[in-house]
Tab-separated table of C-alpha atoms and ligand atoms in Angstrom:
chain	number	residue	atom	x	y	z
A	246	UNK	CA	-13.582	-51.549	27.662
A	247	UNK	CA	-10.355	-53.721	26.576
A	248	UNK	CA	-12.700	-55.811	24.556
A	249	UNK	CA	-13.678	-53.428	22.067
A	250	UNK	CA	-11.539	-52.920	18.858
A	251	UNK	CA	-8.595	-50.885	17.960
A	252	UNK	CA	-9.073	-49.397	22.073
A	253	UNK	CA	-12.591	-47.884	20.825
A	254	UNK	CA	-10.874	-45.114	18.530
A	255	UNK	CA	-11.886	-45.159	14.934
A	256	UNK	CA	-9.109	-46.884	12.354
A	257	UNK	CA	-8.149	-43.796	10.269
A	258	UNK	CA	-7.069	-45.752	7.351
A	259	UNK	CA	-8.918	-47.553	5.249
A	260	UNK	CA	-6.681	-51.048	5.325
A	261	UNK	CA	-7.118	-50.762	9.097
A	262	UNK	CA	-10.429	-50.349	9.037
A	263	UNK	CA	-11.130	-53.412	6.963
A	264	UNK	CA	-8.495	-55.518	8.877
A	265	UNK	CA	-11.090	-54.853	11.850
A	266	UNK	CA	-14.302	-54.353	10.650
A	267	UNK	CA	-13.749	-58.173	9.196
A	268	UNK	CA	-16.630	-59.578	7.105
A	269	UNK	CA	-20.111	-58.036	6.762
A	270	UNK	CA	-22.880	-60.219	8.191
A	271	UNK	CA	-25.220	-61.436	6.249
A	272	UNK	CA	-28.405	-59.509	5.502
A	273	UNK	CA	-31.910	-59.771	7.308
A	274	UNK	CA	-33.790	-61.799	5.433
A	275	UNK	CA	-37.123	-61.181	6.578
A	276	UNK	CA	-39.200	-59.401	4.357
A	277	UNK	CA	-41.619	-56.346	5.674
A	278	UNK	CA	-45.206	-55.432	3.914
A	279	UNK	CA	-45.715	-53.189	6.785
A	280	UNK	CA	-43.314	-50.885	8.812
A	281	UNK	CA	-42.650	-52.629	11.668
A	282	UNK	CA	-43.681	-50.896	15.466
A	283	UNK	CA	-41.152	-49.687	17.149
A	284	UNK	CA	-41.465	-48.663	21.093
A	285	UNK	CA	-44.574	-49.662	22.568
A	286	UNK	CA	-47.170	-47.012	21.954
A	287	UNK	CA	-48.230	-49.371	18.990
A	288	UNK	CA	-49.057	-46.515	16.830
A	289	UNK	CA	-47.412	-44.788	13.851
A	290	UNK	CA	-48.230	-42.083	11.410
A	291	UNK	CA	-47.521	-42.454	7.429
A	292	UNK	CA	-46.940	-38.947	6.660
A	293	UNK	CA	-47.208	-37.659	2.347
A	294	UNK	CA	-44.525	-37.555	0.442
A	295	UNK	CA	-42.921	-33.521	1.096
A	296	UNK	CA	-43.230	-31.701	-2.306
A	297	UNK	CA	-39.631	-30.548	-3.130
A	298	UNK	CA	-40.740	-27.024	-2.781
A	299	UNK	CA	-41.904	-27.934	1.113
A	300	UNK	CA	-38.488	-29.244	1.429
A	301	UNK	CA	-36.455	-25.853	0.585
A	302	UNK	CA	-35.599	-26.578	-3.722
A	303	UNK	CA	-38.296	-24.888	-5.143
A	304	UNK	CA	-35.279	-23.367	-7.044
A	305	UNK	CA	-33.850	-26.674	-8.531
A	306	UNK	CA	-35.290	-27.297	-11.898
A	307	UNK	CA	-37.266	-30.724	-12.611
A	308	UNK	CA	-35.778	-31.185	-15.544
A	309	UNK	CA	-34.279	-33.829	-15.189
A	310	UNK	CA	-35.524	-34.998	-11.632
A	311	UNK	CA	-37.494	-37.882	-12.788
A	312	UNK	CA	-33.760	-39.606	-14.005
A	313	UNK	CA	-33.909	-40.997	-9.741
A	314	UNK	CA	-37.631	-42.901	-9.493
A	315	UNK	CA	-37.716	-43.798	-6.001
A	316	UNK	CA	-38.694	-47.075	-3.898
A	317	UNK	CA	-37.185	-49.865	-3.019
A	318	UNK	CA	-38.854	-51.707	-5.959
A	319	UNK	CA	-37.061	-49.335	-8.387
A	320	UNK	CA	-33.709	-49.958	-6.197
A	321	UNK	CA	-33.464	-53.429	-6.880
A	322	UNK	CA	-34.875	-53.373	-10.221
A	323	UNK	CA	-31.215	-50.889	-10.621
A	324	UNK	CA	-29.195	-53.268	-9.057
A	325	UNK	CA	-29.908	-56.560	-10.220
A	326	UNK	CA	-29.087	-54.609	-13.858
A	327	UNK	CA	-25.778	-52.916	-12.187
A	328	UNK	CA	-25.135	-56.951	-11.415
A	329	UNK	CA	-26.424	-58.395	-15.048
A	330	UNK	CA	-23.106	-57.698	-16.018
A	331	UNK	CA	-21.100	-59.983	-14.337
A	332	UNK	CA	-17.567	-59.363	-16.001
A	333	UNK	CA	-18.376	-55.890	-15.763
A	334	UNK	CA	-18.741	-56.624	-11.461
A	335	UNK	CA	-15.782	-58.571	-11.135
A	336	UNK	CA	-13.596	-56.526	-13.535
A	337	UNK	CA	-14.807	-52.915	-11.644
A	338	UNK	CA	-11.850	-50.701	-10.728
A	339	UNK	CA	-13.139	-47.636	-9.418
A	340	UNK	CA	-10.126	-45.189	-10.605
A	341	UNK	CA	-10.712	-46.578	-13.919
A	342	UNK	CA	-13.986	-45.685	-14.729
A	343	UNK	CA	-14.664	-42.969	-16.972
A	344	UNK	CA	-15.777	-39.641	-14.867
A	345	UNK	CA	-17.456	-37.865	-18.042
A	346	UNK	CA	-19.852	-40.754	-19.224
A	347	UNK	CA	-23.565	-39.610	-18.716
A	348	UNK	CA	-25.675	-41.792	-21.045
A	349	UNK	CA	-24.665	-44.977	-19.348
A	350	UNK	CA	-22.898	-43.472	-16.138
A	351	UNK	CA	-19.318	-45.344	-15.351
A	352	UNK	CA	-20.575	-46.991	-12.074
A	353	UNK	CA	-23.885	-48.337	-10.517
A	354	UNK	CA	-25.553	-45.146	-9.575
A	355	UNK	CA	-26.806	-46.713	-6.364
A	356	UNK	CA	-26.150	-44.035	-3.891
A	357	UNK	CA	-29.266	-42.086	-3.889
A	358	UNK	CA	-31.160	-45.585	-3.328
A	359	UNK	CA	-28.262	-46.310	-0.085
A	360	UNK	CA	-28.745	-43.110	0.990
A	361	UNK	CA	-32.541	-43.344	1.522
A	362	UNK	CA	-32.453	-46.496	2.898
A	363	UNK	CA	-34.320	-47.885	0.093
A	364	UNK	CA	-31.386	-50.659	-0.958
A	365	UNK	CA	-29.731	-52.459	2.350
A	366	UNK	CA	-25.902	-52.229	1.915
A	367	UNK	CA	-25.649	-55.658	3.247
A	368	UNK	CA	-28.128	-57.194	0.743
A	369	UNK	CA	-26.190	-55.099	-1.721
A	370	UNK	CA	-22.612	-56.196	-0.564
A	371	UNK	CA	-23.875	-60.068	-0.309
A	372	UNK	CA	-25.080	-60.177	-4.103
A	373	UNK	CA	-21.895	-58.630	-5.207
A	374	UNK	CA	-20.310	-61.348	-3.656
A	375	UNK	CA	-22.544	-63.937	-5.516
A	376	UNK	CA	-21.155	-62.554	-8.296
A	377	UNK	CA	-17.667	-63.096	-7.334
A	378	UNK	CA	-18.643	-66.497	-6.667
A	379	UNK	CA	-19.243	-67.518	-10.159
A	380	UNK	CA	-16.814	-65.673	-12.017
A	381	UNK	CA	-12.901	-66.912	-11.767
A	382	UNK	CA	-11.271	-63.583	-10.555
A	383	UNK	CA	-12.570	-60.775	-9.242
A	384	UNK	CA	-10.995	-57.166	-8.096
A	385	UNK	CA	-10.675	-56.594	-4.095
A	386	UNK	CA	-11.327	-53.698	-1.892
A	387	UNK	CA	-10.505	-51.073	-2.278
A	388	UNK	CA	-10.955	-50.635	-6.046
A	389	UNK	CA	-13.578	-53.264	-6.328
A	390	UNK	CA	-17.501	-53.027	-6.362
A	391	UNK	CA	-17.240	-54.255	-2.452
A	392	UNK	CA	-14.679	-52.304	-1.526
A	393	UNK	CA	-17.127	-48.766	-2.573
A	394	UNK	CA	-19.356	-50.281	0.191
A	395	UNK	CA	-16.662	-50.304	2.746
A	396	UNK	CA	-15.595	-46.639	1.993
A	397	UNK	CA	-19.351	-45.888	3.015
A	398	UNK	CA	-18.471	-47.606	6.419
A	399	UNK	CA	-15.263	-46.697	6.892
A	400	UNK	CA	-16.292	-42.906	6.673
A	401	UNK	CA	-19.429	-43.971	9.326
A	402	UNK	CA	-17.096	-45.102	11.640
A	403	UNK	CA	-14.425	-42.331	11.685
A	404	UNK	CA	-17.247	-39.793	11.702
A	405	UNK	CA	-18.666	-41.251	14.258
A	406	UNK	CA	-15.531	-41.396	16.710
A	407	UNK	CA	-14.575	-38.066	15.934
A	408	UNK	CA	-15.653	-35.056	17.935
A	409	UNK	CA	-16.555	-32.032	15.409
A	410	UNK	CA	-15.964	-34.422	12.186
A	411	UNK	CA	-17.672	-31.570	10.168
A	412	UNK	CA	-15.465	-28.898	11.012
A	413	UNK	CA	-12.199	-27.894	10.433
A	414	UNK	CA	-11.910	-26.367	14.264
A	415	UNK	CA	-11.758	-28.377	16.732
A	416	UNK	CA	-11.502	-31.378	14.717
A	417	UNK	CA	-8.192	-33.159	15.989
A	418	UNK	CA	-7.996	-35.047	12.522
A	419	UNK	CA	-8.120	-31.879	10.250
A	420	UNK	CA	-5.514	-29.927	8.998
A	421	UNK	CA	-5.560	-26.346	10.124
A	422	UNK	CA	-5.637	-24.209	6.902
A	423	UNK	CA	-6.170	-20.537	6.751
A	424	UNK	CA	-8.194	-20.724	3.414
A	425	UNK	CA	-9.361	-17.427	1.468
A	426	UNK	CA	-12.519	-15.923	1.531
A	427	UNK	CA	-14.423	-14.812	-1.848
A	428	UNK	CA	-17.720	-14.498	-1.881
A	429	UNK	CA	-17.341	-14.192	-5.800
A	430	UNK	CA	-14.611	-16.868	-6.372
A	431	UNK	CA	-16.999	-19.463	-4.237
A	432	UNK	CA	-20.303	-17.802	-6.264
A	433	UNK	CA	-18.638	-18.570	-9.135
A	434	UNK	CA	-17.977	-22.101	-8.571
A	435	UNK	CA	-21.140	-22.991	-6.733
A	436	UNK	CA	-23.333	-21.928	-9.985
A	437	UNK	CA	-20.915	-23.231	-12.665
A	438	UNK	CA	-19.673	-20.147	-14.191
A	439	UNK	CA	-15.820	-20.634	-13.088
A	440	UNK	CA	-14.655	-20.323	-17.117
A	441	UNK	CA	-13.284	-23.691	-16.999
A	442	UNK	CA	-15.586	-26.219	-18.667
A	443	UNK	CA	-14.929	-28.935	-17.048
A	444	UNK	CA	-15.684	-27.573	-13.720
A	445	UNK	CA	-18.552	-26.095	-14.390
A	446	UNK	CA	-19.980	-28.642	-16.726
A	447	UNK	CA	-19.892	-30.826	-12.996
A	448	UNK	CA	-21.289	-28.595	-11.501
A	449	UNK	CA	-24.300	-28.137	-13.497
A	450	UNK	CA	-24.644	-31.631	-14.163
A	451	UNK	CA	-24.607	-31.610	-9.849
A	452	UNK	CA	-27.654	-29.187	-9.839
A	453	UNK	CA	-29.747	-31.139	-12.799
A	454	UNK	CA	-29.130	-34.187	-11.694
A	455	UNK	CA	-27.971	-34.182	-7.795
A	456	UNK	CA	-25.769	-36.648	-8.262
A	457	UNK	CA	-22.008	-36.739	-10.691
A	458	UNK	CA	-19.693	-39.626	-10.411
A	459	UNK	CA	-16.388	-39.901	-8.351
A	460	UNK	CA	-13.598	-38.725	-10.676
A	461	UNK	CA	-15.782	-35.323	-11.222
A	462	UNK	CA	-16.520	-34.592	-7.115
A	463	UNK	CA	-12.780	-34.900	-6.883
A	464	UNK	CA	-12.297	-32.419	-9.816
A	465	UNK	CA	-14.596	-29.714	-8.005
A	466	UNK	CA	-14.143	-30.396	-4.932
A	467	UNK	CA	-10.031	-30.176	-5.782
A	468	UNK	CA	-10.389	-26.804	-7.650
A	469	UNK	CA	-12.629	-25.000	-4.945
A	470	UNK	CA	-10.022	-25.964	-2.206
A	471	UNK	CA	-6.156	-26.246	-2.046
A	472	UNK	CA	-5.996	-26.556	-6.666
A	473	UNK	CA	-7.563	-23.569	-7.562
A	474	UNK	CA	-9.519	-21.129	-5.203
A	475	UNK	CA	-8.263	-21.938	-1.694
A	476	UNK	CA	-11.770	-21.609	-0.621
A	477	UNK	CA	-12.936	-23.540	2.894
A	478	UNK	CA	-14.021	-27.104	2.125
A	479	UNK	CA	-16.445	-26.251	4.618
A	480	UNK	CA	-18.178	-24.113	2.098
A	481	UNK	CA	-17.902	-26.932	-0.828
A	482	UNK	CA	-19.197	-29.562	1.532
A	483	UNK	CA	-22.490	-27.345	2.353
A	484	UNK	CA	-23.335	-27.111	-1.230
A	485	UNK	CA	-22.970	-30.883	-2.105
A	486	UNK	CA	-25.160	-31.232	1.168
A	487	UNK	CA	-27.719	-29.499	-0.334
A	488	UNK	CA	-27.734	-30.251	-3.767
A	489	UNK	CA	-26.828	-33.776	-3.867
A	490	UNK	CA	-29.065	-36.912	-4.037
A	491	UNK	CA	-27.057	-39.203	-2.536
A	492	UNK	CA	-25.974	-36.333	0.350
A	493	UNK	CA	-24.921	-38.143	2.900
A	494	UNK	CA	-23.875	-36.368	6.544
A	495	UNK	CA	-20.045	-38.927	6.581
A	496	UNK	CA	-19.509	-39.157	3.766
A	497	UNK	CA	-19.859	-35.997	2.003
A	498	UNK	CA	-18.039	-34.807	5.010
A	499	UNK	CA	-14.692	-37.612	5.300
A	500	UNK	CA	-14.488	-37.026	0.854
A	501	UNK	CA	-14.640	-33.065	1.543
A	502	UNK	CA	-11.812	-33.676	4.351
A	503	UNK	CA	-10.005	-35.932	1.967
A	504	UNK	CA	-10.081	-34.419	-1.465
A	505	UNK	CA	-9.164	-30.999	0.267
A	506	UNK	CA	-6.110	-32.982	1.749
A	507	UNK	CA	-7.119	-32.024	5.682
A	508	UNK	CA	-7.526	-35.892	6.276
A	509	UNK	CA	-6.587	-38.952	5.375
A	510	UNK	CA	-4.980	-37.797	2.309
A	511	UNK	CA	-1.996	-35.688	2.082
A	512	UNK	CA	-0.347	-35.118	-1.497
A	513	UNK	CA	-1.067	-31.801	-1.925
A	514	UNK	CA	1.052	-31.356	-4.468
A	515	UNK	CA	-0.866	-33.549	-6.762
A	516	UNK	CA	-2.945	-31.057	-8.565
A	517	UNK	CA	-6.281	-31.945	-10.977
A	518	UNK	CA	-6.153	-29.939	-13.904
A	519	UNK	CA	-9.559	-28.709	-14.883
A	520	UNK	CA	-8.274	-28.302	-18.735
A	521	UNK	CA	-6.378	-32.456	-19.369
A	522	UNK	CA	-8.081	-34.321	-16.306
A	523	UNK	CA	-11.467	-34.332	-18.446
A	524	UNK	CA	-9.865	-34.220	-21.789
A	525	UNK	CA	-8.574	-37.731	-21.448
A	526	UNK	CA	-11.606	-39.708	-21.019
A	527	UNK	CA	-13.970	-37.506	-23.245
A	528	UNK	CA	-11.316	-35.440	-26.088
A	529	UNK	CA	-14.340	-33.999	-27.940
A	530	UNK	CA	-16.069	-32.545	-24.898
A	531	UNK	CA	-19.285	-34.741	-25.249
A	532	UNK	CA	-20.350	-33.730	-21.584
A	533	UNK	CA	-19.222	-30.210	-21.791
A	534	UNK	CA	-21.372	-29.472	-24.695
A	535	UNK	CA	-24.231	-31.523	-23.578
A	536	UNK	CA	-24.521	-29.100	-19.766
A	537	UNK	CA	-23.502	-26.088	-21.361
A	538	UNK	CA	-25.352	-25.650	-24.226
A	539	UNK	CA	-23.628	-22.007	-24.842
A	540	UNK	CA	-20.302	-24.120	-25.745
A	541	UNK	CA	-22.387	-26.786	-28.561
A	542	UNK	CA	-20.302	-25.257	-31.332
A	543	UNK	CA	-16.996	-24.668	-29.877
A	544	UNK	CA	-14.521	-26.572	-32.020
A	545	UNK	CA	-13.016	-29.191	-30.415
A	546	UNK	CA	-9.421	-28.654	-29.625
A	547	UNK	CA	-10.516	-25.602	-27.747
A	548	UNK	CA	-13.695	-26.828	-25.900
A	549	UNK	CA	-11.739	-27.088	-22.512
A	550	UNK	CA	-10.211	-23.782	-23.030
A	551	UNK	CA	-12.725	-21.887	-25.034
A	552	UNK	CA	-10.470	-18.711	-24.033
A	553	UNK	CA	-8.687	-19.436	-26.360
A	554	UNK	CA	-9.905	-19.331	-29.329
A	555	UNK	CA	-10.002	-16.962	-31.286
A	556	UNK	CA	-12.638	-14.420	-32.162
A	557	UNK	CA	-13.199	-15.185	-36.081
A	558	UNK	CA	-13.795	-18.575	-34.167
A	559	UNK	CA	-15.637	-17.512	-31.133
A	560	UNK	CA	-18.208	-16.118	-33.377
A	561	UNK	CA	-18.219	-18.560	-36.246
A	562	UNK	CA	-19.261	-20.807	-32.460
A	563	UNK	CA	-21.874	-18.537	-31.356
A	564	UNK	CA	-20.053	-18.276	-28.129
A	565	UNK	CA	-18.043	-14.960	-27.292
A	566	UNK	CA	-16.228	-15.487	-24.120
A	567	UNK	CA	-16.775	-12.987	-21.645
A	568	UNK	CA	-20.036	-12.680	-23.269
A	569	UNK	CA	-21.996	-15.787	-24.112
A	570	UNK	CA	-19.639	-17.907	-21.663
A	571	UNK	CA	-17.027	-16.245	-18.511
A	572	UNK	CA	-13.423	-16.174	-18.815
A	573	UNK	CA	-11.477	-18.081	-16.579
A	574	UNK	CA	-11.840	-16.798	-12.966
A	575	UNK	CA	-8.359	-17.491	-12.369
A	576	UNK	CA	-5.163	-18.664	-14.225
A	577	UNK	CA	-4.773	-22.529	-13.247
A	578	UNK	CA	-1.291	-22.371	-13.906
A	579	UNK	CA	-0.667	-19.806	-11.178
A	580	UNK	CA	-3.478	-20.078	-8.826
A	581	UNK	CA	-2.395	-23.701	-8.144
A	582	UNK	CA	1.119	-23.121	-7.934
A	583	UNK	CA	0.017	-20.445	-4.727
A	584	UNK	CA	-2.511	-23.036	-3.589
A	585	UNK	CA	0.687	-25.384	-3.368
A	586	UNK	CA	3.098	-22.578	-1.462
A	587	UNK	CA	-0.186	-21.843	1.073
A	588	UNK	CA	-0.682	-25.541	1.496
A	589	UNK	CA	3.657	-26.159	1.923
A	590	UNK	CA	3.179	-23.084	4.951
A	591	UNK	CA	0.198	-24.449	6.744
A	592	UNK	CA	1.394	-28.093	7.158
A	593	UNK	CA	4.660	-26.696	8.112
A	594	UNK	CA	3.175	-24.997	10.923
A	595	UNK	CA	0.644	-27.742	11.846
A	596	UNK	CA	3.622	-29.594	12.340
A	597	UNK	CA	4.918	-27.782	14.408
A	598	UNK	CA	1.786	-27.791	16.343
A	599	UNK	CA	-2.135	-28.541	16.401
A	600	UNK	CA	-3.033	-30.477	12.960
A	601	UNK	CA	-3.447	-33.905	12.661
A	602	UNK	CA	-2.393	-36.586	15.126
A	603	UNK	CA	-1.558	-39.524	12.520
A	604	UNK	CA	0.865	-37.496	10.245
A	605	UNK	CA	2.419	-34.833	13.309
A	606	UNK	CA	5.818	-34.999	13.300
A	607	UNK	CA	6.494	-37.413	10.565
A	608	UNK	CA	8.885	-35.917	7.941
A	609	UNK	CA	5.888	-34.859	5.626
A	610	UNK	CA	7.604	-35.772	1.913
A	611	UNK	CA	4.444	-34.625	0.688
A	612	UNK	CA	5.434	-31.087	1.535
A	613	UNK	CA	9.296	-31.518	-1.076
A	614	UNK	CA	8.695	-29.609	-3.687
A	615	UNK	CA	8.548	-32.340	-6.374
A	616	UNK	CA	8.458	-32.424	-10.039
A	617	UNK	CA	4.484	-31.782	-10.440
A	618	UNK	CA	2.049	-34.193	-13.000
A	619	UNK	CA	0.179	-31.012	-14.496
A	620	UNK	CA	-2.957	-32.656	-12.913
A	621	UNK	CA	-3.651	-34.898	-10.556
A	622	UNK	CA	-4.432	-37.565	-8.047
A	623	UNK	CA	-4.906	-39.680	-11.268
A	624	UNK	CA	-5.741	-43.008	-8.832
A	625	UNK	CA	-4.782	-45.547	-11.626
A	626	UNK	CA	-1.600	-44.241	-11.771
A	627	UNK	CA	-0.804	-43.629	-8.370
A	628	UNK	CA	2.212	-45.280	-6.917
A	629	UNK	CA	0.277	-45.737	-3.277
A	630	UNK	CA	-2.749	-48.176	-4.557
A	631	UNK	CA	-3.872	-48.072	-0.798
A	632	UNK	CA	-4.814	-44.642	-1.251
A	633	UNK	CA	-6.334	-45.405	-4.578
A	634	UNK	CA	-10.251	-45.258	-4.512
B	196	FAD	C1	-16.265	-34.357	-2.440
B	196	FAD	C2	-17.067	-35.633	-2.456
B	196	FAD	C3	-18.298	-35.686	-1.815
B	196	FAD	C4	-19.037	-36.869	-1.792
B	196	FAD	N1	-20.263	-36.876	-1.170
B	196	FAD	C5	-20.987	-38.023	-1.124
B	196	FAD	C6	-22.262	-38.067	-0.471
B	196	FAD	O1	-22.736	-37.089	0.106
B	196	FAD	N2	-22.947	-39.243	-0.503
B	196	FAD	C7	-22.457	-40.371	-1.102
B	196	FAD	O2	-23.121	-41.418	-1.109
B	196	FAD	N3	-21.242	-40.351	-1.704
B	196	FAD	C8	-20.504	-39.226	-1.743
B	196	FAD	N4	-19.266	-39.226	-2.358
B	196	FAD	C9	-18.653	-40.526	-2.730
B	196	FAD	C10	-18.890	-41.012	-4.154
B	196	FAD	O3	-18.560	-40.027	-5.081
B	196	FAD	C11	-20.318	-41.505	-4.387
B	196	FAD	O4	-20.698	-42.420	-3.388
B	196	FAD	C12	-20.442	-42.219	-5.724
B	196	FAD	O5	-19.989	-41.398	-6.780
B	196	FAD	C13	-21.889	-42.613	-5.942
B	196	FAD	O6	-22.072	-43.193	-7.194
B	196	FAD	P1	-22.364	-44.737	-7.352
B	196	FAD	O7	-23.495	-45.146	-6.474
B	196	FAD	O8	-22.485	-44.991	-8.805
B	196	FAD	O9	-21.016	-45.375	-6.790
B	196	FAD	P2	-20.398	-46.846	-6.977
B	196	FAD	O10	-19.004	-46.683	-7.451
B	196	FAD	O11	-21.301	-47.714	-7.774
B	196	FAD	O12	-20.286	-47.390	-5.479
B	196	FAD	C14	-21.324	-48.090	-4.804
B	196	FAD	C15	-21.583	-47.408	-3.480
B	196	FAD	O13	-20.408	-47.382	-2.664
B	196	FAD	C16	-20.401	-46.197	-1.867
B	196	FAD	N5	-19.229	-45.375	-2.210
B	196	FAD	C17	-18.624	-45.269	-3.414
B	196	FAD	N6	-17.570	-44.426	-3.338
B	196	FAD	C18	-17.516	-44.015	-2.068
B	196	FAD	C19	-16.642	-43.141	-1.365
B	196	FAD	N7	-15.593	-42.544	-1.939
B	196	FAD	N8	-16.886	-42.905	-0.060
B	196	FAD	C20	-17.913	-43.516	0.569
B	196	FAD	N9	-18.773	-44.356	-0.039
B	196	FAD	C21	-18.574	-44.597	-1.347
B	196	FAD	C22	-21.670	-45.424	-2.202
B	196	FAD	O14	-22.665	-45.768	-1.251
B	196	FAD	C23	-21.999	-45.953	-3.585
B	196	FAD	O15	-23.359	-45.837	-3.921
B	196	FAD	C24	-18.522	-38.037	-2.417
B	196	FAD	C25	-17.287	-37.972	-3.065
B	196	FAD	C26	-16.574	-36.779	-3.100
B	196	FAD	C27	-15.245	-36.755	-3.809
């Protein structure tokens, strides 16, 4: 047993986890034209492809389904053009990228090709690394191209040496937080009728599409826990799970955990707005009005609070809130302030027992109240860059 790393306990940081986890190996090179046997029955079924309807989402609209062709041929076709770009690879800085870009998505789009297994990781990781190669500087985990990759594993691993890593009971690395139940609060969210553009703009862009980038699963993910609605990330996870294209069991699981600060992160007090978070990458509301149609007209400077506006303008916009669109389901301004009080009362009383093992007992500064950024785990900005993904 002494020879295995870190005692055989998952690194629950992501610097630690690199620091052991070292250098990937290189790929298998070997090519397959057949699936190879495994066991030694020396048979093997091909079974059809399961018509989405056999598989549960006879409710999902096709719309835009064909967007995610699948095959491995189609996988590398993507990424050799994600890699084309090769001052676009060695310049990528994950908090930088823009979270409301649709036409020509912010990052590589890759995950629903990892998921399934139909792009190796390791082949992925090693041509990145070409790339680096050639080109005179290059960003470094964990903002970089490579560094995305070893989020993937470093969620594998902690999920995997973690009894009850998709729960919040039981699980000796989760914050225990007595979140609110509302059927109609969570209903809201989950069909992307919240009242807040932004948020539900995601999250009908999640059920087109099944997949949104980074930036915009934080925003969601942020409001339907400890920002807005103080609903179980339990609850949030399950619908990602489902509706995703990239779903993924540790990963969708270790970003719920983090983004709803019961793991690995902690600054609860850092708040994404869902009214200037999307506002400054995309002022004219580009995305909102291309997911919610009802909002096309809405004048600019009110398209992230269509509330707002008023009537004469409402209806000059074809779009009477509480009519044509919802009002807001709650007031941001005060829901997060009590998601911040709630959050201040359960770590003080994880701390004082249960909760999680890495942070128990430290002097939590993240529980001060502090002067708040309106919105915000803003990663480019953040002073901790080792939290910054
Ligand atoms: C609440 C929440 C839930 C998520 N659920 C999933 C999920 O079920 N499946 C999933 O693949 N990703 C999930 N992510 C992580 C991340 O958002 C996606 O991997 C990424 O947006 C996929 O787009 P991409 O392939 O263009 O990423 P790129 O930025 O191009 O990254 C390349 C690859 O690195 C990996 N990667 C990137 N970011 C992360 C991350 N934060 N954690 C782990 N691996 C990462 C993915 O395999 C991704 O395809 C979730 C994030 C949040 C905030």
């Amino acid at each position: 047993m002494s020879n295995l790393k870190n005692g055989g306990r998952p690194p629950l940081t992501y610097q630690s986890f690199v620091n052991i986890a070292g250098e990937p190996p290189e790929p298998v090179v070997e090519e397959y034209s057949v699936i190879p046997l495994i066991g030694d029955t020396g048979e093997y079924e091909l079974f059809p492809v399961p018509k989405l309807e056999e598989l549960g989402y006879g409710d999902i609209s096709q719309e835009d389904v064909p967007l995610f062709r699948g095959g491995e041929t189609e996988a590398l076709k993507r990424m050799r053009e994600s890699l084309q770009d090769k001052e676009w690879v060695a310049k990528f800085e994950k908090p930088k990228g823009d979270p409301s870009a649709f036409l020509k998505p912010a990052t590589t789009v890759l995950s629903p090709y990892l998921k399934f297994g139909c792009l190796s990781s390791r082949y992925f990781y090693h041509c990145i690394q070409d790339v680096y190669m050639s080109s005179k500087m290059h960003t470094k985990p964990p903002v970089s191209l490579t560094g995305q990759l070893l989020w993937r594993d470093f969620f594998y691993t902690v999920s995997f040496g973690t009894p009850n890593f998709d729960h919040m009971k039981g699980n000796k690395i989760c914050k225990q937080i007595p979140w609110k139940e509302s059927e109609e609060l969570f209903v809201a969210w989950r069909d992307g009728r919240t009242g807040y553009p932004w948020i539900d703009a995601i999250m009908i862009q999640l059920r087109r599409w099944g997949w949104m980038h980074h930036l915009a699963r934080h925003s969601v993910a942020c409001f339907l826990t400890r920002g807005d609605l103080f609903i179980h990330w339990e609850k949030g996870r399950d619908v990602f799970e489902r509706l995703l294209i990239d779903s993924d069991w540790a990963i969708n699981n270790g970003n719920w955990l983090w983004l709803s600060c019961s793991s690995f992160f902690y600054q609860y007090h850092r708040i994404y707005s869902p009214i200037s978070f999307g506002k400054k990458y995309d002022p004219n509301g580009d995305y909102i009005r291309h997911f919610i149609p009802a909002l096309k007209h809405m004048p600019r400077e009110y398209i992230y609070e269509p509330w707002t506006a008023p009537l004469s303008v409402q209806e000059k916009a074809r779009c009477i809130i509480g009519r044509d669109y919802p009002k807001p389901v709650v007031d941001h301004a005060a829901a997060s302030k009590e998601c911040r009080d709630r959050m201040g009362e359960a770590y003080a009383s994880s701390r004082l027992g249960g909760g999680d093992p890495a942070i128990k007992g430290k002097k939590a500064s993240n529980s001060r109240q502090r002067k708040v950024s309106e919105y915000a785990p803003d990663p480019s900005k953040s002073k901790q860059p080792k939290k910054s993904r």
